[in-house]
CSV table of C-alpha atoms in Angstrom, one decimal:
chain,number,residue,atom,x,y,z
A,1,UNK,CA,-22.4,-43.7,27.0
A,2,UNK,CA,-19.9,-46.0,27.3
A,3,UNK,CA,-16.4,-45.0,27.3
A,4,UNK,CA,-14.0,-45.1,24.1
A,5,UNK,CA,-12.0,-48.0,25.5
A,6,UNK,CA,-15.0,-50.1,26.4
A,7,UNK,CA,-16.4,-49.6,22.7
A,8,UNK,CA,-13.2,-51.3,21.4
A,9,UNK,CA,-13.4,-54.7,23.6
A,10,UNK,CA,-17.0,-54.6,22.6
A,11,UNK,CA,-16.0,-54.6,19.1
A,12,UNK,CA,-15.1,-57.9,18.2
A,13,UNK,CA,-17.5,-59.8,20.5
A,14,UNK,CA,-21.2,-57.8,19.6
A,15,UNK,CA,-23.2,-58.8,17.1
A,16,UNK,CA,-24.2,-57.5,14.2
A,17,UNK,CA,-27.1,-55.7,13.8
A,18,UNK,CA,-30.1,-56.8,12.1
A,19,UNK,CA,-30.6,-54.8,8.9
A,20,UNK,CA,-33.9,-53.4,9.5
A,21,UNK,CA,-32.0,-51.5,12.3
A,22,UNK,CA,-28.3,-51.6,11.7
A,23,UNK,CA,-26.7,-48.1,12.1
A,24,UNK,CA,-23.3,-46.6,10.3
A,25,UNK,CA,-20.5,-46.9,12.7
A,26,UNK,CA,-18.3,-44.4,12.8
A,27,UNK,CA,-14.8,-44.9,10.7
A,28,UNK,CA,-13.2,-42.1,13.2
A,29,UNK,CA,-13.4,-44.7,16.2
A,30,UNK,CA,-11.1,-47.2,14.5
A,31,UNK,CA,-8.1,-45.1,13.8
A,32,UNK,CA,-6.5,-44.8,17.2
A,33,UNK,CA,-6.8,-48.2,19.2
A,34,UNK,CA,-4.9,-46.3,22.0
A,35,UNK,CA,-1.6,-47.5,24.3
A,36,UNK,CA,-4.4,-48.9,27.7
A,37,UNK,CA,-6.9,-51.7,27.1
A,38,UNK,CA,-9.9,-50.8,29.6
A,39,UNK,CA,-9.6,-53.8,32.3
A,40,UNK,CA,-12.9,-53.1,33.6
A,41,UNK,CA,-14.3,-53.7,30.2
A,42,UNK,CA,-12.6,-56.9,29.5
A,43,UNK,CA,-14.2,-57.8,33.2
A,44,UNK,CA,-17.4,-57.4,32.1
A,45,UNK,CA,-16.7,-59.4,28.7
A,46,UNK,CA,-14.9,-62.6,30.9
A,47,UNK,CA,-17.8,-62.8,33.1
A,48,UNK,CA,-20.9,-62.8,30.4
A,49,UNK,CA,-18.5,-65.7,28.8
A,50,UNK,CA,-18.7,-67.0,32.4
A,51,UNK,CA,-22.4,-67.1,32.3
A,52,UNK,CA,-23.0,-68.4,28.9
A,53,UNK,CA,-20.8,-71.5,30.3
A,54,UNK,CA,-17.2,-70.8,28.2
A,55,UNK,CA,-15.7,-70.8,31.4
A,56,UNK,CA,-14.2,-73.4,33.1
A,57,UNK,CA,-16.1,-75.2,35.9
A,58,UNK,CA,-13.9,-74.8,38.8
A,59,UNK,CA,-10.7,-72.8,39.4
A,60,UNK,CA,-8.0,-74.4,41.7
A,61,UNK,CA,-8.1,-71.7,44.6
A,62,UNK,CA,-4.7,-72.2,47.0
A,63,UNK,CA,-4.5,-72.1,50.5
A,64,UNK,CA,-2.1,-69.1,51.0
A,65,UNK,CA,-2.9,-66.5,47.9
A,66,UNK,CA,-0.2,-64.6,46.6
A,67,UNK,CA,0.6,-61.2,44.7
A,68,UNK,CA,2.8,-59.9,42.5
A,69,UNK,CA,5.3,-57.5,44.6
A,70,UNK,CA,3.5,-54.2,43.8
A,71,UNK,CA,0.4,-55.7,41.7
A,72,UNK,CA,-3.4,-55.4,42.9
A,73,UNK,CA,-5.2,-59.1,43.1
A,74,UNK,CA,-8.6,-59.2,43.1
A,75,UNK,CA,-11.2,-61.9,41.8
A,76,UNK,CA,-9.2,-63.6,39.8
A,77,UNK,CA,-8.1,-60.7,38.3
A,78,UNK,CA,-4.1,-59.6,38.6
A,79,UNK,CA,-3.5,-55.9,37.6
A,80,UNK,CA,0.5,-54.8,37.5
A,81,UNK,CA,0.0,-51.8,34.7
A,82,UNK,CA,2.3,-49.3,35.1
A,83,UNK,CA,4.7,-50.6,37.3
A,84,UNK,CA,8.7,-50.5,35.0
A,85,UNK,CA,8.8,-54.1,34.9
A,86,UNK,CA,11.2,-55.9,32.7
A,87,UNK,CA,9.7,-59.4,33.0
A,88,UNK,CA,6.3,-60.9,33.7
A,89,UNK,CA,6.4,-61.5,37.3
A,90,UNK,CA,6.9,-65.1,38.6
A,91,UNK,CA,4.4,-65.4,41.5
A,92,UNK,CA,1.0,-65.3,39.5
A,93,UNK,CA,-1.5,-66.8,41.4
A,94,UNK,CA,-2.6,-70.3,39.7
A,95,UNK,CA,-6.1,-69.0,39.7
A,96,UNK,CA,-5.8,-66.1,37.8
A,97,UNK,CA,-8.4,-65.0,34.9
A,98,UNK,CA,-7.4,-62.1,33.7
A,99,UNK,CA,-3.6,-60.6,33.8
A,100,UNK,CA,-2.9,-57.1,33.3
A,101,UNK,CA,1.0,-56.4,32.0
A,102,UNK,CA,0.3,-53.5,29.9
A,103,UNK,CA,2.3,-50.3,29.9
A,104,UNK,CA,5.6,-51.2,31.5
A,105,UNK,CA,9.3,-52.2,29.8
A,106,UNK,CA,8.8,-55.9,29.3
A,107,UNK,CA,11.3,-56.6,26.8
A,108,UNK,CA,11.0,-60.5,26.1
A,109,UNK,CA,8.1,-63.4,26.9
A,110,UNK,CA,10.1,-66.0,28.5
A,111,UNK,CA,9.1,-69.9,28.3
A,112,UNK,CA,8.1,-70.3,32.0
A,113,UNK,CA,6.3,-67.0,32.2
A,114,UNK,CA,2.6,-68.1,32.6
A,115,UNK,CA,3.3,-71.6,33.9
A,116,UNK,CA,0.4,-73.1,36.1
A,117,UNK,CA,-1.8,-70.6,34.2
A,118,UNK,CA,-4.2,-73.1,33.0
A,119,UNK,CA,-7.1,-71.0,33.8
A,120,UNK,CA,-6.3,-67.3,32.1
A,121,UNK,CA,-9.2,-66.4,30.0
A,122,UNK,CA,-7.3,-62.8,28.8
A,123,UNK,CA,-3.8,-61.4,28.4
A,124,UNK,CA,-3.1,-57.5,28.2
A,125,UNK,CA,0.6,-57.0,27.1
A,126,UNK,CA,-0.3,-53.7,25.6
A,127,UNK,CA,2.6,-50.9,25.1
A,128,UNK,CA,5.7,-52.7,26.2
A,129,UNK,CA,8.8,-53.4,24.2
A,130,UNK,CA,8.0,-56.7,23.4
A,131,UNK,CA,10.3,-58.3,20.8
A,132,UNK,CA,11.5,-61.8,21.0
A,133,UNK,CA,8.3,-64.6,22.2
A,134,UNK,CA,9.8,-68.2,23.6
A,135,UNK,CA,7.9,-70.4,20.6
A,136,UNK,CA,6.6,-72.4,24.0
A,137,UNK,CA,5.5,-69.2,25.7
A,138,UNK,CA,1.7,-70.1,25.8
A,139,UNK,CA,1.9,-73.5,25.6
A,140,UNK,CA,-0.1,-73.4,29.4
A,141,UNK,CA,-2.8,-71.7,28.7
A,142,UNK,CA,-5.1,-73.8,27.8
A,143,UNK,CA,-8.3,-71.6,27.9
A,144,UNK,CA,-6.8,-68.2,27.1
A,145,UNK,CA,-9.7,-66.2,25.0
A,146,UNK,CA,-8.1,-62.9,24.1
A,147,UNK,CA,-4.2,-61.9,23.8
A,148,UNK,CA,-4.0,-58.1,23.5
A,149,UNK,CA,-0.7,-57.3,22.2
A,150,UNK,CA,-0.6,-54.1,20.3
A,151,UNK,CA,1.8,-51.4,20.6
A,152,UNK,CA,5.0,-53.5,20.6
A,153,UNK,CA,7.8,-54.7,18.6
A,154,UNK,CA,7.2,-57.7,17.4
A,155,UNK,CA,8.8,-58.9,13.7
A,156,UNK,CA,6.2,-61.8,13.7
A,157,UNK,CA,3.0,-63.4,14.4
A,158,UNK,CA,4.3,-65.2,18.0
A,159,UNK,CA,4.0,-68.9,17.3
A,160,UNK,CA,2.3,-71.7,18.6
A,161,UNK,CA,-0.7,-69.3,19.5
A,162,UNK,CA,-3.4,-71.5,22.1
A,163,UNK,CA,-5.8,-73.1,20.5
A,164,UNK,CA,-8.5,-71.2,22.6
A,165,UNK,CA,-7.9,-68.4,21.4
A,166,UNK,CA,-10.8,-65.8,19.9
A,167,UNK,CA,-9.3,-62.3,20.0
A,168,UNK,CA,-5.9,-61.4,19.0
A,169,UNK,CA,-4.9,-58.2,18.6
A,170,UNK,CA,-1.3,-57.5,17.4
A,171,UNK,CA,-1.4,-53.7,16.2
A,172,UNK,CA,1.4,-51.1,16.0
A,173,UNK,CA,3.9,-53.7,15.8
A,174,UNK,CA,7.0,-54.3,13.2
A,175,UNK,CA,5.8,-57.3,11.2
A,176,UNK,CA,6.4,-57.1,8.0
A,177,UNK,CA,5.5,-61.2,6.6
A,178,UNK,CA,2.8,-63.3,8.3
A,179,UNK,CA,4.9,-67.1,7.3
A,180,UNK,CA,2.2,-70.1,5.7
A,181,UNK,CA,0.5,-71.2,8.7
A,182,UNK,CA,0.9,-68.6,11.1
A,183,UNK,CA,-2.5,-68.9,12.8
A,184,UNK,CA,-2.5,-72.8,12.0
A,185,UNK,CA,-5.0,-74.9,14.7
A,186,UNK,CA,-6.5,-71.3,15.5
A,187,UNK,CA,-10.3,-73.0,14.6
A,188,UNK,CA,-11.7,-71.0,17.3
A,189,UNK,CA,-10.0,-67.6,16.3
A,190,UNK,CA,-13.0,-65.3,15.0
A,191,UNK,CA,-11.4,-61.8,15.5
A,192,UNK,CA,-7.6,-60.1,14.1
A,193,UNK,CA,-6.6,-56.8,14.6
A,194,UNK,CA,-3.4,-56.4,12.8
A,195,UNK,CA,-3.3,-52.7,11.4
A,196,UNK,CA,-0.6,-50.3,11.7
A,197,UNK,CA,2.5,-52.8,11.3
A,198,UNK,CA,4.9,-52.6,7.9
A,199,UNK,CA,3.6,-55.2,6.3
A,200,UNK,CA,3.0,-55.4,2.0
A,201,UNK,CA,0.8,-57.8,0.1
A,202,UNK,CA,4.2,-59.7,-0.4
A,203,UNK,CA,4.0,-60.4,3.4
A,204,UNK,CA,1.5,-62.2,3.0
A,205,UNK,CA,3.0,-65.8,2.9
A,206,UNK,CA,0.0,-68.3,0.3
A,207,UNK,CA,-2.0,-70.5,3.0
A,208,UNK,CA,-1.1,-67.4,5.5
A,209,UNK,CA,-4.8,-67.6,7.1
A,210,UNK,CA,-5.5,-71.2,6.6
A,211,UNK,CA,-8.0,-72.9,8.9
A,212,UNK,CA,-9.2,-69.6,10.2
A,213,UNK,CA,-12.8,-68.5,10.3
A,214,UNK,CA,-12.6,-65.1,10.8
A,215,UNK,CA,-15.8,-62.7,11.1
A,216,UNK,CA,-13.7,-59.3,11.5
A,217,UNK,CA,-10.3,-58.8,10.1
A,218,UNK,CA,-8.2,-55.1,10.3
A,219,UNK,CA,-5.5,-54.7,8.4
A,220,UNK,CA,-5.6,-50.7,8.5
A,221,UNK,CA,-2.8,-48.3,7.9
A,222,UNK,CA,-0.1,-50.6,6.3
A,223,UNK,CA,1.3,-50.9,3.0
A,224,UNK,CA,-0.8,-52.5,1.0
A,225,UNK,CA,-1.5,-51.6,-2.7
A,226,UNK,CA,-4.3,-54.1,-3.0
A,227,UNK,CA,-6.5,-56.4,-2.2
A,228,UNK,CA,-4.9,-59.2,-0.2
A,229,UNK,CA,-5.9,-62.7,-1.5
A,230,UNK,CA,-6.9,-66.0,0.0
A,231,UNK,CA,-8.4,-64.2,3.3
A,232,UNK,CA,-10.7,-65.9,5.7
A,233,UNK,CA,-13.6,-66.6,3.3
A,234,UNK,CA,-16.6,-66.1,5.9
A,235,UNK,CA,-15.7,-62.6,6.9
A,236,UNK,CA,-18.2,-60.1,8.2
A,237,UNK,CA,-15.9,-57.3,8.9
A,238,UNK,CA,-12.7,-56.1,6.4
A,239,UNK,CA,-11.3,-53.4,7.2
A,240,UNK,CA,-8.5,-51.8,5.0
A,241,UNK,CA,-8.7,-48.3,5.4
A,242,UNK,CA,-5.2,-46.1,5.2
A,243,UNK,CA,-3.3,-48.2,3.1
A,244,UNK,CA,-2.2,-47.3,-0.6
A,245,UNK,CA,-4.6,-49.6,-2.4
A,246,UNK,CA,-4.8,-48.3,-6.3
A,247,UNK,CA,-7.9,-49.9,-7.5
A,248,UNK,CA,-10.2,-52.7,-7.4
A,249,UNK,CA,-10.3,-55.6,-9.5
A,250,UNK,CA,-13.0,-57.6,-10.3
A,251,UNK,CA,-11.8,-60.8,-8.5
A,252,UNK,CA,-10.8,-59.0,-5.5
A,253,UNK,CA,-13.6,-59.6,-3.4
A,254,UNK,CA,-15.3,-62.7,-4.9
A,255,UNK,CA,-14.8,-65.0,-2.2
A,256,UNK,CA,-16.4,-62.9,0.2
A,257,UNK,CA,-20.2,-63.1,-0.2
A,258,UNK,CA,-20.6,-62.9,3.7
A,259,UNK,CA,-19.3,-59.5,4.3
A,260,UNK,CA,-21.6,-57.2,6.4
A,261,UNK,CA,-19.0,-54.0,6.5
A,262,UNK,CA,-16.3,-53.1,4.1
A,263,UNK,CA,-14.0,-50.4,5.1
A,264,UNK,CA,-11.6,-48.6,2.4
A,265,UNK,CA,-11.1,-45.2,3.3
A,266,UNK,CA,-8.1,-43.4,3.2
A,267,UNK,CA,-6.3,-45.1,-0.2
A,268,UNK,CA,-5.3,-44.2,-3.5
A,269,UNK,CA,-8.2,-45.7,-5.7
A,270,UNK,CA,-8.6,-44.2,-8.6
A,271,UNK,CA,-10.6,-47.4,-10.3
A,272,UNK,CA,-13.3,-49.5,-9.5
A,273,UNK,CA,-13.5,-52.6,-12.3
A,274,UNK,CA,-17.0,-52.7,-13.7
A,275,UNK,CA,-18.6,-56.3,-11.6
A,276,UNK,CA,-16.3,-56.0,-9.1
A,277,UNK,CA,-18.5,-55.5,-6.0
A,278,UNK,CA,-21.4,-58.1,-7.6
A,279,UNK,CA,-19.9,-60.6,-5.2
A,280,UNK,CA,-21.2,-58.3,-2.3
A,281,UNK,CA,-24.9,-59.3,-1.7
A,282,UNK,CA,-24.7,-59.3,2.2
A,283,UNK,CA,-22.8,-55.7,2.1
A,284,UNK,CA,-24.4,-53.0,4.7
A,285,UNK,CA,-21.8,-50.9,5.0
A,286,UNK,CA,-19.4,-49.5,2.1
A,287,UNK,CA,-16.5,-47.0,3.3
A,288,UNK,CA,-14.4,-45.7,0.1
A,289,UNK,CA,-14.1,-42.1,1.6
A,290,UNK,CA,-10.7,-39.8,0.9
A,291,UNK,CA,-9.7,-41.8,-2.5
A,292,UNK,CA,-9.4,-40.5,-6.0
A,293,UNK,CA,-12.9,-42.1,-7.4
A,294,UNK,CA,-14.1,-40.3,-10.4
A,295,UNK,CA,-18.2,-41.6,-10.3
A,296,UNK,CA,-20.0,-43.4,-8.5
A,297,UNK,CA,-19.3,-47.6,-8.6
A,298,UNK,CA,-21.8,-49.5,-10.5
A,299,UNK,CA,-23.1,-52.1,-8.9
A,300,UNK,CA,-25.0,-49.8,-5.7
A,301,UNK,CA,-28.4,-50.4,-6.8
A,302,UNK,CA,-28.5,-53.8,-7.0
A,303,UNK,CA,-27.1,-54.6,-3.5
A,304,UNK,CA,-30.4,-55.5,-1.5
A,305,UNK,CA,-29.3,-54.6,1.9
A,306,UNK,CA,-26.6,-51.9,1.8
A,307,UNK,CA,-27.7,-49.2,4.0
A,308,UNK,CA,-24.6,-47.1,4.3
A,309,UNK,CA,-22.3,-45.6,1.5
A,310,UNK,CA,-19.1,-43.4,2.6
A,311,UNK,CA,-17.9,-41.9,-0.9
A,312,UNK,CA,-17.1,-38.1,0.5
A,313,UNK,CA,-14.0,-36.9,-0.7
A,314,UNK,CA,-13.5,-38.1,-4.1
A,315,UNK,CA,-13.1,-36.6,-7.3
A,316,UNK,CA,-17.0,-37.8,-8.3
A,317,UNK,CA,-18.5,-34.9,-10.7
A,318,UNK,CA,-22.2,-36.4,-11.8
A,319,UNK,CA,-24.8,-38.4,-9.9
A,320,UNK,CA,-27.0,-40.7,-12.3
A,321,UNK,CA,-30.5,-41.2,-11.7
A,322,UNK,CA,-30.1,-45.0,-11.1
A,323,UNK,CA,-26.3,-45.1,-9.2
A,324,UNK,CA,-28.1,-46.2,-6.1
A,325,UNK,CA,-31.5,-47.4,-6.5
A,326,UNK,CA,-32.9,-50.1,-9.0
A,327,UNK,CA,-35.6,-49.7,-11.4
A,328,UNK,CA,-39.0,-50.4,-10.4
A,329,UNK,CA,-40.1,-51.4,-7.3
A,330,UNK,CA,-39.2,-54.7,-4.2
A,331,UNK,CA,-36.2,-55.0,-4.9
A,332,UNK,CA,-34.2,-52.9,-2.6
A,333,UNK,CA,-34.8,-54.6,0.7
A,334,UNK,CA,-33.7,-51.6,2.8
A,335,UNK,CA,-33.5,-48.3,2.5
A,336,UNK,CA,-30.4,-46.0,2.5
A,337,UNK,CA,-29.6,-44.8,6.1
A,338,UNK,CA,-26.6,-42.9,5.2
A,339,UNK,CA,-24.9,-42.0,2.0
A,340,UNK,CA,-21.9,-39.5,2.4
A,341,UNK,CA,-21.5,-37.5,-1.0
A,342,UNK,CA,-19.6,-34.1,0.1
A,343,UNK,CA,-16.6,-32.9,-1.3
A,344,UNK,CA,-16.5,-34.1,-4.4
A,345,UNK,CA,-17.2,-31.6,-7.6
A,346,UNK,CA,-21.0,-32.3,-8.1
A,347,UNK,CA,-23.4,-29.4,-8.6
A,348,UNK,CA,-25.7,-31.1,-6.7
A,349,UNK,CA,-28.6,-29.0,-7.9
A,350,UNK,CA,-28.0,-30.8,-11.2
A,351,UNK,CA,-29.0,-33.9,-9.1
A,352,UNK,CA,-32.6,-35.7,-10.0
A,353,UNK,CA,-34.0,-36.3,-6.4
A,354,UNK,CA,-35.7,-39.6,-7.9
A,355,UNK,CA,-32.2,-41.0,-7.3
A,356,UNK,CA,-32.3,-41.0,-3.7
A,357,UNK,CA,-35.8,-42.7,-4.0
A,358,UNK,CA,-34.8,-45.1,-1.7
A,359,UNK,CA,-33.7,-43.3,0.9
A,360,UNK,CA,-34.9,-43.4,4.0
A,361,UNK,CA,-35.3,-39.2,4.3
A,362,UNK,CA,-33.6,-36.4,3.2
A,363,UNK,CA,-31.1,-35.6,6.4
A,364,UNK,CA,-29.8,-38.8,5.2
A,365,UNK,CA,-27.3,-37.5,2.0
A,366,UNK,CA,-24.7,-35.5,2.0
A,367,UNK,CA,-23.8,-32.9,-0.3
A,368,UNK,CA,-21.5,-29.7,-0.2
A,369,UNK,CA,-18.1,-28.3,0.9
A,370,UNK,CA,-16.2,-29.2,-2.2
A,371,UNK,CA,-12.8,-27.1,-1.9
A,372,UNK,CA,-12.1,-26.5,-5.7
């Protein structure tokens, strides 16, 4: 098994499952994105870009390699974790892929910090201080893939982001407002994680994700109270789980007909607008766990390919015959793999077990444990 910090690099960059086979992931692995980034992971991510040619062809290699004072360099790779610094270090070797800063007192990303670093495919700046960014701080890296910079104090989205980039990850910080344009040039960009930072649905600048075609998008365990609009239309992956979202309206989610995995645990919904989840026809995975639902939403049976339904720990009393499968027969295109109904008030002996006629077996619902 792979470890926990491996799964998360993974996360962005692995493919979806086909539906045939897709399996529930697990909500519980997304809470904590941790203070370390796994280097050996990331590793193993750079090189299979490497071999399916993302990388560049030929790295400048000096003729006298250098260290960082108290650093380990090896294979392009520069590791100086846990060492008190205050400032990136200034004798980077030019060839470097893959820079390790996280977990020391870095206060500030200064304008001539990565110079010469044309060829850095990932930067870990992960549990520092970091609150002030020069707005020419990356303009050398060129090539630069993923920027991990969670567990700081940034105010804002850093500016002038490389055009490169794929992965950004700016959790646990203090942004409250992403400005119009904040990930502007960004074409490239298919993966956020931006959960656990102050930020409202006010923050949320119009044209805020312009130009961006995102496939997975976090925004977990911040203060929204809805919906956010004008998100990355082609989205695979929304996760807004831990926020203090009320209901769902029915023009919340019609711009996102591509999404494979919907995550909104942990809120405060209480209503779910007749129509609203019509838009969903790609859906496999529907999280509204630990929210104040009162039945099941409509619209269940008529999703071809959702496989997975999280609605444990609602306020849901009755179970209709026809709340998750349709009428008749080839229309569902999967079967149910998972669907989580336990404590919620439902006598689930008063349940007809035609409505979980297209499930794939019996282990696969969930009833009981209801604390009245």
């Amino acid at each position: 098994m792979l470890p926990f910090s491996v799964v998360l690099l993974l996360l962005c960059a692995t493919p979806l499952p086909t539906a045939s086979v897709a399996l529930p992931f697990e909500q519980k692995g997304l809470l904590d994105f941790g203070k370390s980034i796994d280097v050996e992971g990331l590793m193993m991510m750079m090189m299979n870009d490497e071999e399916e040619g993302s990388a560049v062809e030929e790295y400048y290699k000096p003729e006298q390699p250098t260290c960082p004072f108290g650093c380990q360099c090896n294979q392009n790779v520069v590791q100086c974790s846990d060492l008190g610094l205050h400032y990136v270090p200034y004798d980077i070797p030019p060839e470097t892929r893959l820079l390790d800063l996280q977990s020391n007192q870095i206060t500030e990303i200064r304008e001539g910090d990565f110079k010469g670093l044309s060829n850095l495919y990932a930067l870990v700046l992960v549990n520092n201080k970091i609150s002030r960014v020069h707005p020419r701080a990356f303009m050398p890296l060129k090539r630069m893939h993923k920027l991990y910079f969670s567990h700081n104090q940034l105010t804002a989205v850093p500016k002038n982001l490389p055009s490169s980039l794929v992965e950004l990850r700016i959790h646990d910080n203090h942004i409250k407002r992403v400005a119009s344009g904040a990930f502007s040039g960004l074409g490239s960009m298919n993966c956020i994680e931006m959960g656990r930072n102050p930020i409202q649905n006010s923050g949320f600048e119009p044209g805020a994700f312009d130009g961006l075609k995102l496939t997975f998008l976090r925004i977990s365990e911040a203060k929204l109270t809805g919906i956010p609009k004008d998100l990355p239309e082609g989205l695979h992956e929304l996760h807004l789980d831990h926020n203090q979202i009320q209901a769902i309206e029915l023009e919340d989610l019609r711009q996102y007909e591509s999404l494979h995995r919907l995550g909104l645990g942990h809120n405060h919904i209480r209503h779910i607008e007749h129509g609203s989840l019509y838009y969903l026809q790609n859906l496999r995975e529907l999280h509204l766990d630990n929210n104040r639902i009162p039945n099941v939403p409509g619209g269940l049976a008529g999703m071809k390919y959702l496989q997975v339904v999280y609605l444990h720990s609602n306020n849901i009393s009755q179970v209709d015959v026809n709340d998750f499968c349709p009428n008749g027969f080839g229309v569902k295109k999967t079967y149910y793999n998972g669907i989580s109904l336990f404590d919620n008030p439902i006598n689930y002996w008063e349940v007809v077990p035609a409505t979980f006629r297209c499930v794939s077996n019996r282990m696969a619902v969930q009833f009981g444990n209801h604390k009245k």
